[in-house]
Coordinates of C-alpha atoms in Angstrom, one line a residue:
Chain A
M97 CA -31.2 14.7 -11.9
V98 CA -29.3 15.0 -8.6
K99 CA -25.5 14.8 -8.2
F100 CA -23.5 14.0 -5.1
L101 CA -19.7 14.0 -4.5
G102 CA -17.9 11.4 -2.5
K103 CA -14.5 9.9 -2.0
S104 CA -13.6 7.4 -4.7
V105 CA -11.8 4.3 -3.5
Y106 CA -11.8 2.6 -6.8
K107 CA -11.7 4.5 -10.0
G108 CA -14.2 3.0 -12.4
I109 CA -17.5 3.8 -14.1
A110 CA -20.9 2.2 -13.6
I111 CA -24.3 2.8 -15.1
G112 CA -27.4 1.0 -14.0
P113 CA -30.3 0.6 -11.6
V114 CA -29.9 1.4 -7.9
H115 CA -30.5 -1.1 -5.2
V116 CA -30.9 0.6 -1.8
L117 CA -29.7 -1.7 1.0
K118 CA -31.8 -0.8 3.9
K119 CA -30.6 -2.6 6.9
E120 CA -33.3 -3.2 9.4
E121 CA -32.2 -1.1 12.3
Q122 CA -31.3 -3.7 14.8
K123 CA -33.4 -2.2 17.6
V124 CA -32.8 -4.5 20.5
K125 CA -35.0 -3.8 23.4
R126 CA -33.8 -4.1 27.0
N127 CA -35.5 -7.2 28.3
K128 CA -35.2 -8.8 31.7
T129 CA -34.3 -12.4 32.2
E130 CA -35.0 -14.7 35.1
D131 CA -32.4 -17.2 34.2
P132 CA -29.1 -15.5 33.4
E133 CA -27.1 -18.7 33.0
K134 CA -29.5 -19.8 30.2
E135 CA -28.9 -16.5 28.4
I136 CA -25.1 -17.0 28.7
E137 CA -25.5 -20.5 27.2
K138 CA -27.4 -18.9 24.3
V139 CA -24.5 -16.5 23.7
G140 CA -22.2 -19.5 23.6
Q141 CA -24.2 -21.2 21.0
A142 CA -24.6 -18.0 18.9
V143 CA -20.8 -17.6 19.0
L144 CA -20.3 -21.1 17.6
Q145 CA -22.9 -20.4 14.9
A146 CA -21.2 -17.1 14.1
Q147 CA -17.8 -18.8 13.9
Q148 CA -19.1 -21.2 11.3
Q149 CA -20.6 -18.5 9.2
L150 CA -17.3 -16.6 9.4
Q151 CA -15.4 -19.6 8.3
K152 CA -17.7 -19.9 5.2
L153 CA -17.2 -16.2 4.4
Y154 CA -13.4 -16.7 4.9
D155 CA -13.4 -19.5 2.4
K156 CA -15.5 -17.5 -0.1
A157 CA -13.3 -14.4 0.2
L158 CA -10.2 -16.6 -0.1
K159 CA -11.4 -17.8 -3.5
E160 CA -12.6 -14.4 -4.7
V161 CA -10.2 -11.8 -3.4
G162 CA -7.2 -13.7 -2.0
E163 CA -5.7 -14.4 1.4
T164 CA -4.7 -10.9 2.5
S165 CA -8.2 -9.5 2.1
A166 CA -9.9 -12.7 3.4
A167 CA -7.9 -12.4 6.6
I168 CA -10.4 -10.0 8.1
F169 CA -12.8 -12.9 8.6
E170 CA -10.2 -14.7 10.5
V171 CA -9.7 -11.7 12.7
H172 CA -13.5 -11.5 13.2
Q173 CA -13.4 -15.1 14.4
M174 CA -10.7 -14.2 16.9
M175 CA -12.6 -11.1 18.0
L176 CA -15.5 -13.4 18.8
E177 CA -13.2 -15.4 21.1
D178 CA -11.9 -12.3 22.9
E179 CA -12.1 -12.8 26.6
D180 CA -12.8 -9.2 27.5
Y181 CA -15.6 -9.0 25.0
L182 CA -17.3 -12.2 26.1
D183 CA -16.7 -11.4 29.8
A184 CA -18.3 -8.0 29.4
I185 CA -21.4 -9.7 27.8
H186 CA -21.6 -12.4 30.5
N187 CA -21.1 -9.8 33.3
M188 CA -23.9 -7.7 32.0
I189 CA -26.3 -10.6 31.8
R190 CA -25.4 -11.7 35.3
T191 CA -25.4 -8.3 37.1
E192 CA -28.2 -6.5 35.3
L193 CA -30.3 -9.6 34.5
V194 CA -30.8 -8.6 30.9
G195 CA -31.3 -10.8 27.8
A196 CA -28.5 -12.0 25.7
E197 CA -29.3 -9.8 22.6
Y198 CA -29.4 -6.6 24.7
A199 CA -26.1 -7.5 26.4
V200 CA -24.4 -8.1 23.1
A201 CA -25.7 -4.9 21.6
V202 CA -24.5 -2.7 24.5
T203 CA -21.2 -4.4 24.7
G204 CA -20.7 -4.1 21.0
D205 CA -21.4 -0.4 21.2
N206 CA -19.0 0.1 24.1
F207 CA -16.1 -1.7 22.3
S208 CA -16.7 0.0 19.0
Q209 CA -16.7 3.3 20.8
M210 CA -13.3 2.5 22.2
F211 CA -11.9 2.1 18.7
A212 CA -13.9 5.0 17.3
G213 CA -12.2 7.2 19.9
M214 CA -8.6 6.3 19.0
D215 CA -6.3 8.8 17.3
D216 CA -5.4 6.6 14.4
D217 CA -7.5 6.3 11.2
Y218 CA -6.7 2.6 10.8
M219 CA -7.9 1.8 14.3
R220 CA -10.9 4.0 14.1
A221 CA -12.0 2.0 11.1
R222 CA -11.9 -1.2 13.3
A223 CA -15.0 0.1 15.1
A224 CA -16.9 -1.2 12.1
D225 CA -15.5 -4.6 12.6
V226 CA -16.7 -4.8 16.2
K227 CA -20.1 -3.6 15.1
D228 CA -20.1 -6.3 12.4
I229 CA -19.4 -9.2 14.8
S230 CA -21.9 -7.9 17.3
N231 CA -24.6 -7.6 14.7
R232 CA -23.8 -11.1 13.5
L233 CA -24.1 -12.4 17.1
I234 CA -27.5 -10.6 17.5
Q235 CA -28.7 -12.1 14.2
C236 CA -27.7 -15.6 15.4
L237 CA -29.4 -15.0 18.7
S238 CA -32.6 -13.7 17.2
G239 CA -32.6 -16.3 14.3
Q240 CA -33.1 -13.6 11.6
D241 CA -31.1 -12.4 8.7
G242 CA -31.3 -8.7 8.9
S243 CA -30.0 -7.8 5.4
D244 CA -31.6 -7.8 2.1
F245 CA -29.3 -9.0 -0.5
A246 CA -31.9 -10.4 -2.9
F247 CA -31.8 -8.4 -6.2
E248 CA -32.0 -9.9 -9.6
E249 CA -30.4 -7.3 -11.9
P250 CA -26.8 -6.2 -11.7
S251 CA -27.1 -3.0 -9.5
I252 CA -25.4 -0.1 -8.0
I253 CA -25.6 -0.8 -4.3
V254 CA -26.5 2.2 -2.2
A255 CA -26.2 1.9 1.6
D256 CA -25.6 3.8 4.7
D257 CA -22.5 1.7 5.4
L258 CA -21.4 -1.8 4.4
S259 CA -19.7 -4.3 6.7
P260 CA -17.0 -6.5 5.2
S261 CA -19.3 -9.5 5.6
E262 CA -22.0 -7.8 3.6
T263 CA -19.6 -6.9 0.9
V264 CA -18.3 -10.4 0.5
Q265 CA -21.7 -12.1 0.8
M266 CA -23.1 -10.3 -2.2
D267 CA -22.9 -12.0 -5.6
K268 CA -20.0 -10.2 -7.3
E269 CA -21.6 -10.6 -10.7
K270 CA -24.5 -8.5 -9.6
I271 CA -22.6 -5.5 -8.2
L272 CA -22.0 -2.6 -10.5
A273 CA -20.7 -0.2 -7.9
F274 CA -20.9 0.7 -4.2
V275 CA -22.1 4.0 -2.9
T276 CA -22.1 4.5 0.9
V277 CA -22.9 7.4 3.1
H278 CA -20.2 6.4 5.7
G279 CA -17.1 4.4 5.5
S280 CA -13.4 5.1 5.3
A281 CA -10.7 4.5 2.7
N282 CA -9.1 2.2 5.3
S283 CA -12.2 0.1 5.8
H284 CA -12.1 -3.5 4.6
T285 CA -15.1 -2.7 2.4
S286 CA -12.9 -0.2 0.5
I287 CA -10.1 -2.7 0.3
L288 CA -12.4 -5.4 -0.9
A289 CA -13.9 -3.1 -3.5
R290 CA -10.5 -2.4 -4.8
M291 CA -9.6 -6.1 -4.9
M292 CA -12.8 -6.9 -6.7
N293 CA -12.3 -4.0 -9.1
I294 CA -15.7 -2.5 -8.3
P295 CA -16.2 1.2 -8.5
A296 CA -16.9 2.5 -5.0
L297 CA -17.7 5.9 -3.6
I298 CA -17.7 6.5 0.2
G299 CA -18.7 9.4 2.3
V300 CA -21.4 10.5 0.0
P301 CA -23.8 12.9 1.8
L302 CA -27.0 11.1 0.7
D303 CA -30.4 11.1 2.2
L304 CA -31.3 7.5 1.8
S305 CA -35.0 8.2 2.1
Q306 CA -34.8 10.1 -1.2
I307 CA -33.3 7.2 -3.1
R308 CA -35.5 4.4 -4.4
S309 CA -34.4 1.0 -5.6
G310 CA -34.8 0.8 -9.4
M311 CA -33.8 4.5 -10.0
K312 CA -31.2 4.8 -12.6
A313 CA -27.7 6.2 -11.6
V314 CA -24.3 6.8 -12.9
V315 CA -21.2 6.3 -10.7
D316 CA -18.0 8.0 -11.9
G317 CA -15.1 6.9 -9.7
M318 CA -12.7 9.1 -11.6
Q319 CA -14.6 12.3 -10.7
G320 CA -15.8 10.9 -7.4
E321 CA -19.4 11.6 -8.2
V322 CA -22.7 9.8 -8.4
V323 CA -25.7 11.1 -10.4
F324 CA -29.2 9.8 -9.7
E325 CA -31.7 9.9 -12.5
P326 CA -29.1 11.3 -14.9
D327 CA -30.1 13.1 -18.1
E328 CA -29.1 11.8 -21.5
G329 CA -26.0 13.9 -21.8
V330 CA -24.6 12.4 -18.6
C331 CA -25.5 8.9 -19.6
E332 CA -23.9 9.3 -22.9
E333 CA -20.7 10.6 -21.5
A334 CA -20.6 7.8 -18.9
A335 CA -21.2 5.2 -21.6
N336 CA -18.3 6.6 -23.6
K337 CA -16.0 6.5 -20.6
L338 CA -17.2 3.0 -19.8
A339 CA -16.4 1.9 -23.3
K340 CA -12.9 3.3 -23.0
E341 CA -12.5 1.6 -19.7
K342 CA -13.5 -1.7 -21.2
E343 CA -11.1 -1.2 -24.1
K344 CA -8.3 -0.5 -21.6
L345 CA -9.2 -3.7 -19.7
H346 CA -9.3 -5.6 -22.9
L347 CA -5.9 -4.2 -23.8
L348 CA -4.7 -5.3 -20.4
Q349 CA -6.0 -8.9 -20.8
E350 CA -4.6 -9.1 -24.3
L351 CA -1.2 -7.8 -23.5
K352 CA -0.6 -9.4 -20.1
G353 CA 2.1 -11.9 -20.2
K354 CA 3.2 -10.9 -23.7
E355 CA 6.8 -9.9 -24.4
N356 CA 7.9 -6.3 -25.1
V357 CA 9.3 -7.1 -28.6
T358 CA 9.0 -5.3 -31.9
L359 CA 7.9 -7.0 -35.0
G360 CA 11.5 -7.1 -36.0
G361 CA 12.4 -9.1 -32.9
K362 CA 14.0 -6.3 -30.8
H363 CA 13.4 -6.7 -27.1
V364 CA 13.0 -3.7 -24.7
H365 CA 12.6 -4.1 -21.0
V366 CA 9.6 -2.2 -19.7
Y367 CA 9.8 -1.4 -16.0
A368 CA 7.8 0.7 -13.6
N369 CA 8.6 3.9 -11.6
I370 CA 7.2 3.9 -8.1
G371 CA 7.4 6.0 -5.0
G372 CA 6.4 3.8 -2.2
V373 CA 5.8 0.2 -1.0
G374 CA 2.1 0.6 -1.6
D375 CA 2.6 1.0 -5.3
V376 CA 4.0 -2.5 -5.8
G377 CA 0.4 -3.8 -6.3
Y378 CA 0.0 -1.6 -9.4
V379 CA 3.3 -2.8 -10.7
L380 CA 2.3 -6.4 -10.7
E381 CA -1.3 -5.6 -11.8
N382 CA 0.1 -3.9 -14.9
D383 CA 2.5 -6.7 -15.6
A384 CA 5.8 -4.7 -15.4
G385 CA 9.0 -6.6 -16.0
G386 CA 10.5 -5.1 -12.9
I387 CA 10.9 -1.8 -11.1
G388 CA 13.2 0.6 -13.0
L389 CA 13.0 3.4 -10.5
F390 CA 12.1 3.0 -6.9
R391 CA 12.3 6.5 -5.3
S392 CA 13.5 5.9 -1.8
E393 CA 12.5 9.4 -0.6
F394 CA 9.2 8.2 0.7
L395 CA 11.2 6.7 3.6
Y396 CA 12.5 10.2 4.6
L397 CA 9.4 12.3 3.9
G398 CA 6.6 13.1 6.3
R399 CA 8.5 12.3 9.5
E400 CA 10.5 14.0 12.2
D401 CA 13.8 12.1 12.1
F402 CA 15.9 9.9 9.9
P403 CA 14.5 6.4 9.2
T404 CA 16.6 3.7 10.9
E405 CA 18.4 1.0 9.0
E406 CA 15.9 -1.5 10.2
E407 CA 12.9 0.5 9.0
Q408 CA 14.5 0.9 5.6
L409 CA 15.4 -2.8 5.5
Q410 CA 11.8 -3.8 6.1
A411 CA 10.5 -1.6 3.3
Y412 CA 13.1 -2.8 0.8
R413 CA 12.6 -6.4 1.8
Q414 CA 8.9 -6.1 1.4
V415 CA 9.2 -4.8 -2.1
L416 CA 11.9 -7.3 -3.1
Q417 CA 10.0 -10.3 -1.8
T418 CA 6.8 -9.2 -3.5
M419 CA 8.6 -8.8 -6.8
G420 CA 10.3 -12.2 -6.5
E421 CA 12.8 -12.8 -9.3
K422 CA 12.1 -9.5 -11.0
K423 CA 14.6 -6.7 -11.0
V424 CA 14.1 -3.9 -8.5
I425 CA 16.2 -0.8 -9.0
I426 CA 16.3 1.4 -5.9
R427 CA 17.5 4.9 -6.2
T428 CA 19.3 6.2 -3.2
L429 CA 18.0 9.3 -1.5
D430 CA 17.2 12.3 -3.7
I431 CA 16.3 14.9 -1.1
G432 CA 16.9 18.6 -1.7
A433 CA 15.8 20.9 -4.4
D434 CA 12.0 20.7 -4.5
K435 CA 11.8 17.9 -1.9
Q436 CA 12.7 19.5 1.4
V437 CA 12.7 17.7 4.8
D438 CA 13.0 19.7 8.0
Y439 CA 15.2 17.4 9.9
F440 CA 17.9 17.5 7.2
H441 CA 18.3 21.2 8.1
L442 CA 19.2 22.1 4.5
G443 CA 18.4 25.8 4.7
K444 CA 17.0 27.9 2.0
E445 CA 18.8 28.1 -1.3
E446 CA 18.6 30.6 -4.1
N447 CA 18.7 27.9 -6.7
P448 CA 17.8 24.6 -5.2
A449 CA 17.9 22.7 -8.5
L450 CA 21.5 23.5 -8.7
G451 CA 22.1 23.2 -5.0
Y452 CA 22.8 20.8 -2.2
R453 CA 20.8 17.7 -3.1
A454 CA 20.8 14.0 -3.7
I455 CA 24.3 12.4 -3.9
R456 CA 25.9 15.7 -2.8
I457 CA 24.2 15.3 0.6
C458 CA 25.2 11.7 0.7
L459 CA 28.8 12.4 0.1
K460 CA 29.0 15.3 2.4
Q461 CA 27.1 13.5 5.2
P462 CA 28.2 9.9 4.8
D463 CA 26.4 8.8 7.9
I464 CA 23.0 9.3 6.3
F465 CA 24.3 7.5 3.2
K466 CA 25.9 4.6 5.0
T467 CA 22.6 3.9 6.9
Q468 CA 20.8 3.6 3.6
L469 CA 23.6 1.5 2.0
R470 CA 23.7 -0.9 4.9
A471 CA 19.9 -1.4 4.6
L472 CA 20.2 -1.8 0.8
F473 CA 23.0 -4.3 1.0
R474 CA 21.3 -6.3 3.7
A475 CA 18.2 -6.3 1.5
T476 CA 20.1 -7.9 -1.4
V477 CA 19.5 -11.4 -0.1
Y478 CA 15.7 -11.0 -0.4
G479 CA 15.4 -10.6 -4.2
N480 CA 16.9 -9.1 -7.3
L481 CA 18.1 -5.7 -6.2
S482 CA 20.0 -3.1 -8.2
I483 CA 21.2 0.2 -6.6
M484 CA 21.2 3.5 -8.5
Y485 CA 22.9 6.8 -7.5
P486 CA 21.4 10.1 -8.6
M487 CA 22.8 13.5 -9.7
I488 CA 26.2 12.3 -10.8
T489 CA 28.5 14.9 -12.5
S490 CA 32.0 13.4 -12.2
T491 CA 34.0 10.2 -12.0
E492 CA 35.4 11.3 -8.6
E493 CA 31.9 11.2 -7.2
V494 CA 31.4 7.7 -8.4
A495 CA 34.8 6.7 -7.0
R496 CA 33.9 8.2 -3.7
I497 CA 30.6 6.3 -3.6
F498 CA 32.4 3.0 -4.2
E499 CA 34.8 3.8 -1.4
I500 CA 31.9 4.2 1.0
V501 CA 30.2 1.1 -0.4
E502 CA 33.4 -0.8 0.3
E503 CA 33.4 0.4 3.9
V504 CA 29.8 -0.7 4.3
K505 CA 30.6 -4.1 2.8
T506 CA 33.6 -4.6 5.1
E507 CA 31.5 -3.7 8.1
L508 CA 28.7 -6.1 7.2
A509 CA 31.2 -8.9 6.5
K510 CA 32.9 -8.3 9.8
A511 CA 29.5 -8.5 11.6
Q512 CA 28.8 -11.7 9.6
I513 CA 25.6 -10.2 8.1
P514 CA 24.9 -11.8 4.8
F515 CA 24.6 -9.8 1.5
K516 CA 25.1 -10.2 -2.2
D517 CA 26.9 -8.0 -4.7
P518 CA 24.1 -6.0 -6.4
E519 CA 24.3 -4.4 -9.8
Q520 CA 25.2 -0.7 -9.3
G521 CA 24.4 2.0 -11.7
I522 CA 23.9 5.8 -12.0
M523 CA 21.4 8.2 -13.1
I524 CA 22.4 10.3 -16.1
E525 CA 20.6 13.6 -15.5
T526 CA 23.3 16.2 -15.9
P527 CA 24.9 17.3 -19.2
A528 CA 28.3 16.7 -17.5
A529 CA 27.5 13.0 -17.0
V530 CA 26.5 12.7 -20.7
M531 CA 29.8 14.2 -21.8
I532 CA 31.9 11.9 -19.8
G533 CA 29.7 8.9 -20.4
D534 CA 32.6 6.9 -21.8
E535 CA 34.5 7.1 -18.6
L536 CA 31.5 6.5 -16.3
A537 CA 30.5 3.5 -18.3
Q538 CA 33.7 1.8 -17.3
M539 CA 32.9 2.3 -13.7
V540 CA 29.3 1.2 -13.3
D541 CA 27.0 -1.5 -14.4
F542 CA 24.2 0.6 -16.0
F543 CA 22.9 4.0 -16.9
S544 CA 19.4 5.3 -16.4
I545 CA 18.6 8.6 -18.0
G546 CA 16.5 11.0 -15.9
T547 CA 15.1 13.1 -18.7
N548 CA 13.3 15.6 -16.5
D549 CA 16.4 17.0 -14.9
L550 CA 18.5 16.4 -18.0
T551 CA 16.1 18.6 -20.0
Q552 CA 15.9 21.3 -17.3
Y553 CA 19.7 21.5 -17.0
T554 CA 20.3 21.3 -20.8
L555 CA 17.7 23.8 -21.8
A556 CA 18.4 26.0 -18.7
I557 CA 14.7 26.0 -18.0
D558 CA 13.4 25.9 -14.4
R559 CA 10.6 23.3 -14.4
Q560 CA 8.7 25.2 -11.7
N561 CA 8.5 28.4 -13.7
E562 CA 5.2 28.5 -15.6
K563 CA 6.3 31.5 -17.7
L564 CA 8.8 29.3 -19.4
D565 CA 6.3 26.7 -20.6
D566 CA 6.5 27.9 -24.1
F567 CA 10.2 27.5 -24.2
Y568 CA 10.2 24.0 -22.7
N569 CA 10.5 21.5 -25.5
P570 CA 11.0 18.0 -24.2
H571 CA 11.6 16.7 -27.8
H572 CA 14.5 19.2 -28.3
K573 CA 17.2 17.8 -30.6
A574 CA 19.8 18.4 -27.9
I575 CA 18.1 16.0 -25.6
L576 CA 17.7 13.3 -28.2
K577 CA 21.3 13.6 -29.2
M578 CA 22.4 13.3 -25.6
I579 CA 20.3 10.1 -25.1
Q580 CA 22.0 8.6 -28.2
M581 CA 25.4 9.5 -26.7
V582 CA 24.6 7.9 -23.4
V583 CA 23.3 4.7 -25.0
D584 CA 26.4 4.5 -27.2
S585 CA 28.8 5.1 -24.2
A586 CA 27.1 2.3 -22.3
H587 CA 27.1 -0.2 -25.2
K588 CA 30.7 0.5 -26.0
Y589 CA 31.6 -1.1 -22.6
G590 CA 29.0 -3.8 -22.6
K591 CA 26.7 -2.0 -20.2
W592 CA 23.0 -1.3 -20.6
A593 CA 21.2 2.0 -20.7
G594 CA 17.6 2.9 -19.9
I595 CA 15.3 5.9 -19.5
C596 CA 13.4 6.5 -16.3
G597 CA 12.2 10.1 -16.8
E598 CA 8.9 11.1 -18.2
L599 CA 10.1 11.0 -21.7
G600 CA 10.4 7.2 -21.4
G601 CA 6.6 7.0 -21.5
D602 CA 6.2 9.3 -24.5
L603 CA 4.7 7.1 -27.1
E604 CA 5.7 9.5 -29.9
L605 CA 9.3 8.8 -29.1
T606 CA 9.2 5.0 -28.5
E607 CA 10.2 4.2 -32.1
E608 CA 13.2 6.6 -31.9
F609 CA 14.3 5.2 -28.6
V610 CA 14.2 1.6 -29.9
K611 CA 16.2 2.7 -32.9
M612 CA 18.7 4.4 -30.7
G613 CA 19.2 1.1 -28.9
V614 CA 17.7 2.0 -25.5
D615 CA 17.6 -1.2 -23.5
E616 CA 15.0 -0.3 -20.9
L617 CA 12.1 2.1 -20.4
S618 CA 10.8 2.7 -16.9
V619 CA 7.4 4.4 -16.7
S620 CA 4.5 4.9 -14.3
P621 CA 2.6 1.6 -13.9
S622 CA -0.4 2.8 -15.9
L623 CA 1.8 3.3 -19.0
I624 CA 3.3 -0.1 -19.0
L625 CA 0.7 -1.8 -21.2
P626 CA 0.2 1.1 -23.6
L627 CA 3.9 1.2 -24.0
R628 CA 4.0 -2.6 -24.6
K629 CA 1.4 -2.2 -27.2
R630 CA 3.4 0.6 -29.0
I631 CA 6.6 -1.5 -28.9
R632 CA 4.8 -4.5 -30.4
E633 CA 3.6 -2.4 -33.3
L634 CA 7.1 -1.2 -34.3
S635 CA 8.8 -2.8 -37.2
Chain B
M173 CA 9.8 -11.9 35.3
Q174 CA 11.6 -11.4 32.1
K175 CA 11.1 -8.4 29.8
F176 CA 12.3 -6.8 26.6
S177 CA 11.5 -3.7 24.7
Y178 CA 10.9 -3.6 21.1
V179 CA 10.4 -0.9 18.4
I180 CA 7.6 -1.7 16.0
K181 CA 8.7 -1.8 12.4
D182 CA 5.6 -2.9 10.7
E183 CA 4.3 0.0 8.6
V184 CA 0.8 0.0 10.2
G185 CA 1.7 -1.0 13.7
I186 CA 0.0 -3.9 15.6
H187 CA -3.0 -3.9 13.4
A188 CA -5.8 -6.5 13.3
R189 CA -4.1 -9.4 11.7
P190 CA -0.7 -9.4 13.5
A191 CA -2.6 -8.7 16.7
G192 CA -4.6 -11.9 16.0
L193 CA -1.4 -13.9 15.4
L194 CA 0.2 -12.4 18.5
V195 CA -2.8 -13.6 20.5
K196 CA -2.5 -17.1 19.0
E197 CA 1.2 -17.2 19.9
A198 CA 0.6 -15.9 23.4
K199 CA -2.1 -18.6 24.1
K200 CA 0.5 -21.3 23.6
Y201 CA 2.1 -20.4 26.9
E202 CA 0.9 -20.6 30.5
S203 CA 2.9 -17.5 31.5
T204 CA 1.1 -14.1 31.5
I205 CA 2.4 -11.9 28.8
Q206 CA 1.8 -8.1 29.2
I207 CA 2.3 -5.6 26.4
V208 CA 3.0 -2.1 27.8
K209 CA 2.9 1.0 25.8
D210 CA 3.4 4.3 27.6
S211 CA 1.0 4.1 30.6
K212 CA -1.3 1.5 29.0
S213 CA -1.0 -2.2 29.1
A214 CA -2.8 -5.2 27.8
V215 CA -2.6 -8.9 28.3
A216 CA -1.4 -10.5 25.0
T217 CA -4.1 -13.1 24.9
K218 CA -6.8 -10.4 24.6
L219 CA -7.2 -9.3 21.0
M220 CA -9.3 -6.2 21.5
A221 CA -7.2 -5.0 24.4
V222 CA -4.0 -5.4 22.3
M223 CA -5.6 -3.6 19.4
G224 CA -6.8 -1.0 21.8
L225 CA -3.3 0.0 22.7
G226 CA -3.1 1.6 19.3
V227 CA 0.6 0.6 18.7
K228 CA 2.0 2.3 15.6
C229 CA 5.1 1.9 13.6
G230 CA 8.0 3.4 15.4
D231 CA 6.4 3.0 18.9
T232 CA 8.4 1.3 21.6
V233 CA 6.6 -1.4 23.6
E234 CA 7.7 -3.2 26.7
V235 CA 6.9 -6.9 26.8
E236 CA 6.8 -8.5 30.2
V237 CA 6.6 -12.3 30.6
E238 CA 5.9 -14.0 34.0
G239 CA 4.9 -17.5 34.9
P240 CA 5.9 -21.2 34.9
D241 CA 7.1 -21.4 31.3
E242 CA 8.7 -18.0 31.4
A243 CA 11.9 -18.8 29.5
A244 CA 10.1 -20.5 26.6
A245 CA 7.5 -17.9 26.4
F246 CA 10.1 -15.1 26.4
E247 CA 12.0 -16.7 23.5
G248 CA 8.8 -17.5 21.6
I249 CA 7.2 -14.0 21.9
K250 CA 10.5 -12.2 21.2
A251 CA 11.0 -14.3 18.0
F252 CA 7.4 -13.5 17.1
F253 CA 7.9 -9.7 17.4
E254 CA 11.1 -9.8 15.5
S255 CA 9.7 -11.7 12.5
N256 CA 6.2 -10.2 12.4
L257 CA 6.2 -6.7 13.8

């Protein structure tokens, strides 16, 4: 039994025989030619042939993995038409009087080295694309198919590296997993593996000569490990995990498209919490009814200066357009406390959870706030947007927010920039907001309860302090009473109330929340379907 | 010659697919379209050269258009940048 670790690009489990893909090293010998023009003509024909192959691959990928992922083959076609690339090949044939295959091989290496030397992960991964098209050309020139895709049984594919064309060419039904020595998470192979829901490990430090086709192996994408010739214990454990995975998948299929309704006919909206544009895929995959909490902080984190209005607009627009008619609740910036950003120059605080954060920053530094509001209001025309303000403690704060909102709307109207009036709500995460819920409910369109902060402020327990773990009781009666108060306040004035904190996904409390009249639960995407299942079991 | 500068808004910069579309757009015109980033430049009809600029989100590029159909090319390319990048 030998175990290797790698980077997991799709978390799944596979058990089965190994198929080692040994690519014939395309050793192209330097050969002289007497007739360079004839070699150049051969290149032209090979390009045409390669284009046709790529068109077929594009069509196959389009059917199997969708347009976005298939686009790589369109790009490959364009790369094959690239003037610089073709000129370099032609020049080499003419000046050095070498054969077409050799000229393509050298040019391919040169161009792929250019990409490999770039300082950007994404562009570095493009080196593989250049290699892929060059190898394809060489295959067309030499009239051979270098790869060996013929395997009967569904197998775990082990290879040095896989090109996108190889990934798509294989029969999906026969692939249990991918394990490669090289490759990056940004490579199209990784992307394709994710789209096809195939467990994949990359960067596994394997010696391929030690691995034989037909060996048994277990790939565990959750642990990021592959075990060759596993013992019974490992197999059994993997089989159990696989069974659980299958059950989850089954649940998914069964519950997709179903309503979140109790046996007694009570409807609850189940939305997703996300922290970036990239998470939207999971939202749709798990069939969420909308996005209940889109943390806008990601726009501000990991950079050196404030994001511009345009940058924000692009991000919001992308999410809104992807979600279509579905509701998307974007929370305005919640920086401060545990989320520090250098360029905000917030300074150190004794007690950041009770400090200068979230809406407090926005009201003190309205320029930052207005940029975000302008971007949000401009984004309203692209979908079903709601705006939510965090860390509210008083009606004065809400009144001040609306004054600033009015200023923004007036400015936009003056500049003839179109926008719609979005639903606007607040987070209820301070005991103060709970107590004045009746007044707040008359000012806003909805409440969303942030149970993490509400619990920390109510129980006076610092979430970061491990010593207090024994005292931290998220099911504390005080919290549940507060949730009831918030829901009642909202309903009294015809508004809706939801929960977007961790408690929302606590299946032990779902029944109680439904009884309380909670209208919406927003949870991480992976909890959507388990929560739907729970709701549908309730009487 | 006409030129404009543009700040890239696409999250991943001028990556493979938009670069491909840019090349397609640029090939519609007779004018020469140069993309300049810092000290490097690339002719917009050459895919690998454009990708080789390694333009990322937030980068500023200068786009220079010169040739017989300059005005149309300028408008076309500018509109392309604004709606795709």
